[in-house]
């Protein structure tokens, strides 16, 4: 119905209802794009924080470079989700956005990989801190474009799974588990590429007067990313034969004021939605936010932590730091192997215990791991004070073990919240794109807070990464308790009525 005095607008199209249960083989092909996208994320997480410090950005400001991801996520992913819900292209509602997002990722990684060379062309000279300002500007522009592109592609990818599985919530959990599995495979390949230091010998053209060995490794790995992303994007989009939607979606809760202004409708729909959300959805959003307060410091500083606090090195000062960064990338590869194995059994465990309980237990495990990292940091510091140059094998093995175990809660984080939100919001009549945008707000707002606060917070306690990990441990433990005791065990909520 339309409120008097408001201009009518054609209702948004709804996804065609699936005529039969979607085949698992089709879901595998559609979710394969996660491998290509996550390969690039793995390179970001393992190499870019150390690289920006090599370009001359101090550790205290390194987290600000990552601020674009959550900032763009606040607007880009919900807006793209909203637009894809209403897209009437003959190519489908999600596929055009996924294709454009993949193309922008390719452009962004080319800019990032060649940032040192571009800076050199425009006047940068020398190697070392604070000597390459043009390379820094180029890198930041490319990095921000990469985050915009990543946010553009993720929402439609997740929404496409919801479209394909419809009201089959079990199939939806399976689809998200497959997505998590391919993310794990992409992580394994990406972290393996990031931990390998011999790329310049394979691709010698990446070594230039402006691009040293570490820079050439980064550039080579991004070239591999382009090839893998192109292949998986083709496999995924060719498998997802979307039918152009024709049927109307009237949104039973009438949370959208009808208007011819798309942006006005989008903003009203996005923020006006929250007052109609059921209690389980709100709890899911709170748990997600606390979970990402825990994850984001680790994702920002994992390899930097290994280089600084385990190997006790600094960027541009000797080899200890770079050995630690490569060892951290190896640890993240182990993390991804565990992530993939967990994804294979996740559906059975969630069916038996309940998704909320599984999510809560995994977050408590995450908290224990962050606490263990603090203990390992203290032990490594005491060993350095005794005069030993490199950490003993026991300390390195303990750090790698923590990285590996964290693959279990990371697999849950990459799957369960999306499946829960998809099933909860389906009963409200929200489009899958908008639903993923709402969940994304609970992810990116904590990331903005961590990006702005982690650098100064760490500096307040001496400049290491341990203070941020302490906050992460507390947030993860709190989110675990909330998920266990406040989320429903199995069923999705029924639609809420309204006056």
Short mmCIF file of N, CA and C in Angstrom, two decimals, residues 236-394:
data_model
loop_
_atom_site.label_atom_id
_atom_site.label_comp_id
_atom_site.label_asym_id
_atom_site.label_seq_id
_atom_site.Cartn_x
_atom_site.Cartn_y
_atom_site.Cartn_z
N UNK A 236 32.12 -19.40 -12.44
CA UNK A 236 30.97 -19.08 -11.59
C UNK A 236 29.84 -18.45 -12.38
N UNK A 237 30.15 -17.44 -13.19
CA UNK A 237 29.10 -16.72 -13.91
C UNK A 237 28.48 -17.57 -15.00
N UNK A 238 29.26 -18.47 -15.60
CA UNK A 238 28.70 -19.34 -16.64
C UNK A 238 27.78 -20.40 -16.05
N UNK A 239 28.00 -20.73 -14.77
CA UNK A 239 27.16 -21.74 -14.13
C UNK A 239 25.86 -21.15 -13.62
N UNK A 240 25.89 -19.89 -13.17
CA UNK A 240 24.71 -19.27 -12.57
C UNK A 240 23.84 -18.66 -13.66
N UNK A 241 22.99 -19.47 -14.25
CA UNK A 241 22.10 -18.99 -15.31
C UNK A 241 20.89 -18.31 -14.69
N UNK A 242 21.07 -17.04 -14.36
CA UNK A 242 19.97 -16.30 -13.73
C UNK A 242 18.87 -16.02 -14.75
N UNK A 243 17.63 -16.10 -14.27
CA UNK A 243 16.49 -15.75 -15.10
C UNK A 243 16.11 -14.31 -14.81
N UNK A 244 16.00 -13.44 -15.83
CA UNK A 244 15.60 -12.05 -15.58
C UNK A 244 14.29 -12.01 -14.82
N UNK A 245 14.24 -11.33 -13.66
CA UNK A 245 13.04 -11.35 -12.82
C UNK A 245 11.92 -10.52 -13.41
N UNK A 246 10.71 -11.02 -13.29
CA UNK A 246 9.53 -10.30 -13.77
C UNK A 246 8.48 -10.10 -12.69
N UNK A 247 8.50 -10.95 -11.68
CA UNK A 247 7.45 -10.87 -10.66
C UNK A 247 7.75 -9.80 -9.66
N UNK A 248 6.74 -9.13 -9.10
CA UNK A 248 6.97 -8.03 -8.16
C UNK A 248 7.31 -8.53 -6.77
N UNK A 249 8.05 -7.71 -6.07
CA UNK A 249 8.33 -7.95 -4.65
C UNK A 249 7.77 -6.77 -3.88
N UNK A 250 6.71 -7.01 -3.12
CA UNK A 250 6.02 -5.91 -2.45
C UNK A 250 6.51 -5.64 -1.05
N UNK A 251 7.50 -6.43 -0.57
CA UNK A 251 8.05 -6.23 0.76
C UNK A 251 6.95 -6.17 1.81
N UNK A 252 6.58 -7.31 2.39
CA UNK A 252 5.42 -7.40 3.28
C UNK A 252 5.44 -6.42 4.43
N UNK A 253 6.61 -6.04 4.90
CA UNK A 253 6.64 -5.12 6.03
C UNK A 253 6.47 -3.66 5.61
N UNK A 254 6.45 -3.41 4.29
CA UNK A 254 6.26 -2.05 3.78
C UNK A 254 7.24 -1.08 4.43
N UNK A 255 8.50 -1.51 4.52
CA UNK A 255 9.48 -0.65 5.19
C UNK A 255 10.08 0.36 4.24
N UNK A 256 9.68 0.32 2.97
CA UNK A 256 10.18 1.29 2.00
C UNK A 256 9.08 2.28 1.68
N UNK A 257 9.33 3.56 1.91
CA UNK A 257 8.41 4.58 1.43
C UNK A 257 8.58 4.70 -0.07
N UNK A 258 7.49 4.61 -0.80
CA UNK A 258 7.59 4.63 -2.25
C UNK A 258 8.09 5.99 -2.72
N UNK A 259 9.05 5.96 -3.65
CA UNK A 259 9.66 7.18 -4.15
C UNK A 259 10.31 6.90 -5.48
N UNK A 260 10.39 7.90 -6.35
CA UNK A 260 11.09 7.76 -7.61
C UNK A 260 12.59 7.98 -7.44
N UNK A 261 13.02 8.44 -6.29
CA UNK A 261 14.43 8.71 -6.02
C UNK A 261 15.08 7.46 -5.46
N UNK A 262 15.94 6.82 -6.29
CA UNK A 262 16.51 5.54 -5.88
C UNK A 262 17.35 5.67 -4.63
N UNK A 263 18.21 6.68 -4.57
CA UNK A 263 19.09 6.82 -3.41
C UNK A 263 18.29 7.13 -2.16
N UNK A 264 17.23 7.93 -2.30
CA UNK A 264 16.40 8.23 -1.13
C UNK A 264 15.74 6.95 -0.62
N UNK A 265 15.20 6.14 -1.57
CA UNK A 265 14.57 4.89 -1.16
C UNK A 265 15.58 3.96 -0.53
N UNK A 266 16.78 3.93 -1.10
CA UNK A 266 17.81 3.04 -0.57
C UNK A 266 18.15 3.40 0.86
N UNK A 267 18.42 4.67 1.13
CA UNK A 267 18.81 5.09 2.47
C UNK A 267 17.67 4.83 3.46
N UNK A 268 16.44 5.16 3.04
CA UNK A 268 15.32 4.94 3.96
C UNK A 268 15.14 3.45 4.21
N UNK A 269 15.26 2.66 3.15
CA UNK A 269 15.07 1.22 3.29
C UNK A 269 16.14 0.62 4.20
N UNK A 270 17.39 1.05 4.01
CA UNK A 270 18.49 0.46 4.76
C UNK A 270 18.36 0.76 6.25
N UNK A 271 18.19 2.03 6.60
CA UNK A 271 18.15 2.41 8.00
C UNK A 271 16.76 2.20 8.62
N UNK A 272 15.73 2.30 7.81
CA UNK A 272 14.39 2.06 8.32
C UNK A 272 14.12 0.59 8.60
N UNK A 273 14.92 -0.27 7.99
CA UNK A 273 14.75 -1.70 8.20
C UNK A 273 14.99 -2.11 9.64
N UNK A 274 15.92 -1.45 10.34
CA UNK A 274 16.38 -1.93 11.63
C UNK A 274 15.27 -2.00 12.67
N UNK A 275 14.29 -1.09 12.62
CA UNK A 275 13.26 -1.10 13.65
C UNK A 275 12.28 -2.25 13.46
N UNK A 276 12.31 -2.91 12.31
CA UNK A 276 11.43 -4.05 12.07
C UNK A 276 12.14 -5.39 12.24
N UNK A 277 13.43 -5.37 12.54
CA UNK A 277 14.17 -6.63 12.64
C UNK A 277 13.78 -7.37 13.91
N UNK A 278 13.71 -8.68 13.79
CA UNK A 278 13.37 -9.52 14.94
C UNK A 278 14.55 -9.61 15.89
N UNK A 279 14.29 -10.09 17.10
CA UNK A 279 15.33 -10.19 18.12
C UNK A 279 16.50 -11.08 17.69
N UNK A 280 16.26 -12.27 17.07
CA UNK A 280 17.40 -13.07 16.62
C UNK A 280 18.29 -12.37 15.61
N UNK A 281 17.68 -11.56 14.72
CA UNK A 281 18.49 -10.83 13.74
C UNK A 281 19.35 -9.80 14.45
N UNK A 282 18.78 -9.07 15.39
CA UNK A 282 19.55 -8.06 16.10
C UNK A 282 20.69 -8.69 16.89
N UNK A 283 20.41 -9.82 17.53
CA UNK A 283 21.47 -10.51 18.28
C UNK A 283 22.56 -10.98 17.33
N UNK A 284 22.16 -11.50 16.16
CA UNK A 284 23.15 -11.93 15.17
C UNK A 284 24.04 -10.77 14.75
N UNK A 285 23.47 -9.60 14.57
CA UNK A 285 24.25 -8.43 14.18
C UNK A 285 25.22 -8.02 15.29
N UNK A 286 24.77 -8.08 16.55
CA UNK A 286 25.65 -7.72 17.67
C UNK A 286 26.80 -8.72 17.79
N UNK A 287 26.47 -10.01 17.69
CA UNK A 287 27.52 -11.04 17.76
C UNK A 287 28.51 -10.86 16.62
N UNK A 288 28.00 -10.57 15.42
CA UNK A 288 28.88 -10.34 14.28
C UNK A 288 29.81 -9.17 14.53
N UNK A 289 29.27 -8.07 15.07
CA UNK A 289 30.09 -6.89 15.33
C UNK A 289 31.21 -7.20 16.32
N UNK A 290 30.87 -7.87 17.42
CA UNK A 290 31.89 -8.22 18.42
C UNK A 290 32.91 -9.20 17.84
N UNK A 291 32.43 -10.13 17.00
CA UNK A 291 33.33 -11.08 16.37
C UNK A 291 34.39 -10.36 15.54
N UNK A 292 33.96 -9.32 14.81
CA UNK A 292 34.91 -8.62 13.94
C UNK A 292 35.78 -7.64 14.69
N UNK A 293 35.35 -7.19 15.87
CA UNK A 293 36.28 -6.46 16.73
C UNK A 293 37.44 -7.38 17.12
N UNK A 294 37.13 -8.68 17.24
CA UNK A 294 38.17 -9.66 17.51
C UNK A 294 39.03 -9.97 16.31
N UNK A 295 38.41 -10.16 15.15
CA UNK A 295 39.16 -10.61 13.98
C UNK A 295 40.03 -9.53 13.36
N UNK A 296 39.54 -8.30 13.32
CA UNK A 296 40.21 -7.29 12.49
C UNK A 296 41.63 -6.98 12.94
N UNK A 297 41.94 -6.87 14.24
CA UNK A 297 43.35 -6.67 14.61
C UNK A 297 44.25 -7.81 14.14
N UNK A 298 43.73 -9.04 14.20
CA UNK A 298 44.54 -10.17 13.72
C UNK A 298 44.75 -10.08 12.22
N UNK A 299 43.69 -9.78 11.46
CA UNK A 299 43.82 -9.69 10.01
C UNK A 299 44.72 -8.55 9.58
N UNK A 300 44.75 -7.47 10.37
CA UNK A 300 45.62 -6.34 10.05
C UNK A 300 47.09 -6.65 10.32
N UNK A 301 47.37 -7.32 11.43
CA UNK A 301 48.74 -7.37 11.93
C UNK A 301 49.29 -8.78 12.11
N UNK A 302 48.66 -9.81 11.49
CA UNK A 302 49.12 -11.18 11.74
C UNK A 302 50.57 -11.40 11.32
N UNK A 303 50.90 -11.11 10.05
CA UNK A 303 52.29 -11.30 9.62
C UNK A 303 53.23 -10.26 10.22
N UNK A 304 52.70 -9.06 10.46
CA UNK A 304 53.52 -8.04 11.12
C UNK A 304 53.85 -8.46 12.55
N UNK A 305 52.89 -9.09 13.23
CA UNK A 305 53.13 -9.62 14.58
C UNK A 305 54.24 -10.66 14.56
N UNK A 306 54.20 -11.55 13.55
CA UNK A 306 55.24 -12.57 13.46
C UNK A 306 56.61 -11.94 13.20
N UNK A 307 56.65 -10.92 12.35
CA UNK A 307 57.92 -10.27 12.05
C UNK A 307 58.45 -9.44 13.20
N UNK A 308 57.58 -8.71 13.88
CA UNK A 308 58.01 -7.79 14.94
C UNK A 308 58.20 -8.49 16.29
N UNK A 309 57.21 -9.27 16.69
CA UNK A 309 57.17 -9.73 18.07
C UNK A 309 57.66 -11.17 18.26
N UNK A 310 57.73 -11.92 17.19
CA UNK A 310 58.31 -13.26 17.30
C UNK A 310 59.76 -13.25 16.80
N UNK A 311 59.97 -12.67 15.62
CA UNK A 311 61.33 -12.60 15.07
C UNK A 311 62.06 -11.32 15.48
N UNK A 312 61.36 -10.41 16.18
CA UNK A 312 61.94 -9.20 16.77
C UNK A 312 62.67 -8.35 15.74
N UNK A 313 62.07 -8.20 14.54
CA UNK A 313 62.66 -7.38 13.48
C UNK A 313 61.85 -6.14 13.22
N UNK A 314 62.37 -5.30 12.33
CA UNK A 314 61.68 -4.09 11.90
C UNK A 314 61.80 -3.97 10.38
N UNK A 315 60.82 -3.35 9.72
CA UNK A 315 60.92 -3.16 8.27
C UNK A 315 62.17 -2.36 7.91
N UNK A 316 62.84 -2.76 6.82
CA UNK A 316 64.04 -2.07 6.32
C UNK A 316 65.22 -2.12 7.29
N UNK A 317 65.16 -3.04 8.25
CA UNK A 317 66.30 -3.20 9.17
C UNK A 317 66.64 -4.68 9.29
N UNK A 318 67.53 -5.16 8.43
CA UNK A 318 67.93 -6.56 8.48
C UNK A 318 66.87 -7.48 7.89
N UNK A 319 67.10 -8.78 8.05
CA UNK A 319 66.24 -9.79 7.43
C UNK A 319 65.26 -10.45 8.40
N UNK A 320 65.43 -10.22 9.69
CA UNK A 320 64.55 -10.90 10.65
C UNK A 320 63.08 -10.63 10.38
N UNK A 321 62.75 -9.37 10.12
CA UNK A 321 61.36 -9.00 9.91
C UNK A 321 60.78 -9.73 8.70
N UNK A 322 61.51 -9.75 7.60
CA UNK A 322 61.00 -10.37 6.38
C UNK A 322 60.91 -11.89 6.52
N UNK A 323 61.84 -12.49 7.26
CA UNK A 323 61.73 -13.92 7.54
C UNK A 323 60.46 -14.19 8.34
N UNK A 324 60.19 -13.32 9.32
CA UNK A 324 58.98 -13.46 10.12
C UNK A 324 57.72 -13.29 9.31
N UNK A 325 57.71 -12.32 8.37
CA UNK A 325 56.53 -12.10 7.53
C UNK A 325 56.26 -13.34 6.68
N UNK A 326 57.31 -13.92 6.09
CA UNK A 326 57.11 -15.13 5.27
C UNK A 326 56.66 -16.30 6.14
N UNK A 327 57.18 -16.39 7.37
CA UNK A 327 56.73 -17.45 8.26
C UNK A 327 55.27 -17.22 8.67
N UNK A 328 54.89 -15.95 8.84
CA UNK A 328 53.49 -15.64 9.13
C UNK A 328 52.58 -16.04 8.00
N UNK A 329 53.03 -15.81 6.74
CA UNK A 329 52.23 -16.23 5.58
C UNK A 329 52.08 -17.75 5.55
N UNK A 330 53.14 -18.46 5.94
CA UNK A 330 53.07 -19.91 6.02
C UNK A 330 52.05 -20.32 7.10
N UNK A 331 52.06 -19.62 8.23
CA UNK A 331 51.08 -19.90 9.28
C UNK A 331 49.66 -19.67 8.81
N UNK A 332 49.45 -18.62 8.01
CA UNK A 332 48.12 -18.35 7.48
C UNK A 332 47.70 -19.41 6.47
N UNK A 333 48.68 -20.00 5.77
CA UNK A 333 48.36 -21.11 4.88
C UNK A 333 47.86 -22.31 5.68
N UNK A 334 48.53 -22.60 6.81
CA UNK A 334 48.04 -23.66 7.70
C UNK A 334 46.65 -23.33 8.21
N UNK A 335 46.45 -22.06 8.55
CA UNK A 335 45.13 -21.59 8.99
C UNK A 335 44.07 -21.92 7.95
N UNK A 336 44.39 -21.71 6.69
CA UNK A 336 43.42 -21.92 5.62
C UNK A 336 43.14 -23.40 5.39
N UNK A 337 44.13 -24.24 5.61
CA UNK A 337 43.90 -25.68 5.49
C UNK A 337 42.88 -26.13 6.53
N UNK A 338 43.07 -25.68 7.77
CA UNK A 338 42.11 -26.01 8.83
C UNK A 338 40.75 -25.40 8.52
N UNK A 339 40.73 -24.19 7.95
CA UNK A 339 39.48 -23.55 7.56
C UNK A 339 38.72 -24.43 6.57
N UNK A 340 39.43 -24.93 5.56
CA UNK A 340 38.79 -25.78 4.56
C UNK A 340 38.25 -27.07 5.14
N UNK A 341 39.03 -27.72 6.00
CA UNK A 341 38.58 -28.96 6.62
C UNK A 341 37.35 -28.72 7.50
N UNK A 342 37.36 -27.60 8.21
CA UNK A 342 36.21 -27.26 9.06
C UNK A 342 34.96 -27.04 8.22
N UNK A 343 35.13 -26.41 7.06
CA UNK A 343 33.98 -26.15 6.19
C UNK A 343 33.30 -27.43 5.74
N UNK A 344 34.07 -28.51 5.61
CA UNK A 344 33.51 -29.77 5.13
C UNK A 344 32.57 -30.41 6.15
N UNK A 345 32.80 -30.16 7.45
CA UNK A 345 31.98 -30.79 8.49
C UNK A 345 31.04 -29.80 9.17
N UNK A 346 31.08 -28.55 8.75
CA UNK A 346 30.33 -27.51 9.46
C UNK A 346 28.83 -27.75 9.46
N UNK A 347 28.28 -28.16 8.32
CA UNK A 347 26.84 -28.35 8.23
C UNK A 347 26.36 -29.43 9.20
N UNK A 348 27.08 -30.54 9.29
CA UNK A 348 26.68 -31.62 10.18
C UNK A 348 26.74 -31.18 11.64
N UNK A 349 27.79 -30.44 12.00
CA UNK A 349 27.94 -30.00 13.38
C UNK A 349 26.85 -28.99 13.73
N UNK A 350 26.57 -28.05 12.82
CA UNK A 350 25.52 -27.05 13.08
C UNK A 350 24.15 -27.72 13.19
N UNK A 351 23.91 -28.75 12.38
CA UNK A 351 22.64 -29.45 12.44
C UNK A 351 22.46 -30.16 13.77
N UNK A 352 23.56 -30.66 14.34
CA UNK A 352 23.49 -31.41 15.59
C UNK A 352 23.43 -30.50 16.80
N UNK A 353 24.27 -29.47 16.85
CA UNK A 353 24.37 -28.61 18.04
C UNK A 353 23.58 -27.32 17.93
N UNK A 354 23.30 -26.88 16.72
CA UNK A 354 22.70 -25.56 16.53
C UNK A 354 23.75 -24.56 16.10
N UNK A 355 23.40 -23.73 15.12
CA UNK A 355 24.38 -22.79 14.57
C UNK A 355 24.87 -21.80 15.62
N UNK A 356 23.97 -21.33 16.51
CA UNK A 356 24.38 -20.37 17.52
C UNK A 356 25.40 -20.94 18.49
N UNK A 357 25.20 -22.18 18.90
CA UNK A 357 26.14 -22.82 19.83
C UNK A 357 27.49 -23.02 19.16
N UNK A 358 27.48 -23.49 17.91
CA UNK A 358 28.74 -23.70 17.18
C UNK A 358 29.48 -22.38 17.03
N UNK A 359 28.76 -21.33 16.67
CA UNK A 359 29.37 -20.01 16.51
C UNK A 359 29.96 -19.53 17.84
N UNK A 360 29.22 -19.71 18.93
CA UNK A 360 29.70 -19.26 20.23
C UNK A 360 30.94 -20.00 20.68
N UNK A 361 30.95 -21.33 20.53
CA UNK A 361 32.12 -22.11 20.94
C UNK A 361 33.34 -21.71 20.12
N UNK A 362 33.15 -21.48 18.82
CA UNK A 362 34.28 -21.11 17.97
C UNK A 362 34.84 -19.74 18.37
N UNK A 363 33.97 -18.81 18.78
CA UNK A 363 34.46 -17.49 19.18
C UNK A 363 35.22 -17.55 20.51
N UNK A 364 34.79 -18.42 21.41
CA UNK A 364 35.55 -18.61 22.66
C UNK A 364 36.92 -19.21 22.35
N UNK A 365 36.95 -20.16 21.40
CA UNK A 365 38.25 -20.71 20.96
C UNK A 365 39.13 -19.61 20.37
N UNK A 366 38.53 -18.71 19.60
CA UNK A 366 39.27 -17.59 19.04
C UNK A 366 39.87 -16.72 20.14
N UNK A 367 39.08 -16.46 21.19
CA UNK A 367 39.56 -15.67 22.32
C UNK A 367 40.76 -16.32 22.99
N UNK A 368 40.69 -17.64 23.18
CA UNK A 368 41.80 -18.37 23.79
C UNK A 368 43.06 -18.25 22.93
N UNK A 369 42.90 -18.32 21.62
CA UNK A 369 44.05 -18.20 20.72
C UNK A 369 44.70 -16.82 20.82
N UNK A 370 43.89 -15.76 20.89
CA UNK A 370 44.46 -14.42 21.01
C UNK A 370 45.20 -14.25 22.33
N UNK A 371 44.64 -14.83 23.39
CA UNK A 371 45.33 -14.79 24.68
C UNK A 371 46.66 -15.54 24.60
N UNK A 372 46.67 -16.66 23.87
CA UNK A 372 47.92 -17.41 23.69
C UNK A 372 48.95 -16.59 22.94
N UNK A 373 48.51 -15.78 21.98
CA UNK A 373 49.45 -14.93 21.24
C UNK A 373 50.12 -13.91 22.16
N UNK A 374 49.37 -13.41 23.13
CA UNK A 374 49.96 -12.47 24.10
C UNK A 374 51.05 -13.16 24.92
N UNK A 375 50.78 -14.39 25.34
CA UNK A 375 51.77 -15.14 26.12
C UNK A 375 53.01 -15.42 25.29
N UNK A 376 52.82 -15.81 24.04
CA UNK A 376 53.95 -16.10 23.15
C UNK A 376 54.78 -14.85 22.92
N UNK A 377 54.13 -13.69 22.79
CA UNK A 377 54.86 -12.43 22.62
C UNK A 377 55.76 -12.14 23.82
N UNK A 378 55.25 -12.38 25.01
CA UNK A 378 56.04 -12.14 26.22
C UNK A 378 57.25 -13.07 26.26
N UNK A 379 57.04 -14.34 25.91
CA UNK A 379 58.14 -15.30 25.91
C UNK A 379 59.20 -14.90 24.89
N UNK A 380 58.77 -14.50 23.68
CA UNK A 380 59.72 -14.09 22.64
C UNK A 380 60.50 -12.86 23.06
N UNK A 381 59.86 -11.93 23.76
CA UNK A 381 60.55 -10.72 24.24
C UNK A 381 61.61 -11.07 25.27
N UNK A 382 61.29 -11.98 26.16
CA UNK A 382 62.28 -12.39 27.17
C UNK A 382 63.47 -13.10 26.54
N UNK A 383 63.21 -13.88 25.48
CA UNK A 383 64.31 -14.56 24.79
C UNK A 383 65.21 -13.55 24.09
N UNK A 384 64.61 -12.50 23.49
CA UNK A 384 65.42 -11.47 22.84
C UNK A 384 66.30 -10.76 23.86
N UNK A 385 65.76 -10.51 25.04
CA UNK A 385 66.55 -9.83 26.08
C UNK A 385 67.72 -10.67 26.54
N UNK A 386 67.64 -11.99 26.33
CA UNK A 386 68.75 -12.86 26.72
C UNK A 386 69.86 -12.88 25.68
N UNK A 387 69.65 -12.19 24.52
CA UNK A 387 70.70 -12.07 23.52
C UNK A 387 70.56 -12.98 22.33
N UNK A 388 69.52 -13.83 22.25
CA UNK A 388 69.35 -14.73 21.12
C UNK A 388 68.78 -13.97 19.93
N UNK A 389 69.39 -14.16 18.75
CA UNK A 389 69.02 -13.38 17.57
C UNK A 389 67.69 -13.86 16.98
N UNK A 390 67.56 -15.16 16.75
CA UNK A 390 66.35 -15.73 16.18
C UNK A 390 65.56 -16.48 17.25
N UNK A 391 64.23 -16.50 17.15
CA UNK A 391 63.45 -17.22 18.16
C UNK A 391 63.70 -18.72 18.08
N UNK A 392 63.64 -19.42 19.20
CA UNK A 392 63.80 -20.88 19.17
C UNK A 392 62.64 -21.54 18.44
N UNK A 393 62.86 -22.76 17.99
CA UNK A 393 61.85 -23.48 17.22
C UNK A 393 60.55 -23.65 18.00
N UNK A 394 60.64 -23.83 19.32
CA UNK A 394 59.44 -24.01 20.11
C UNK A 394 58.51 -22.82 20.05
#
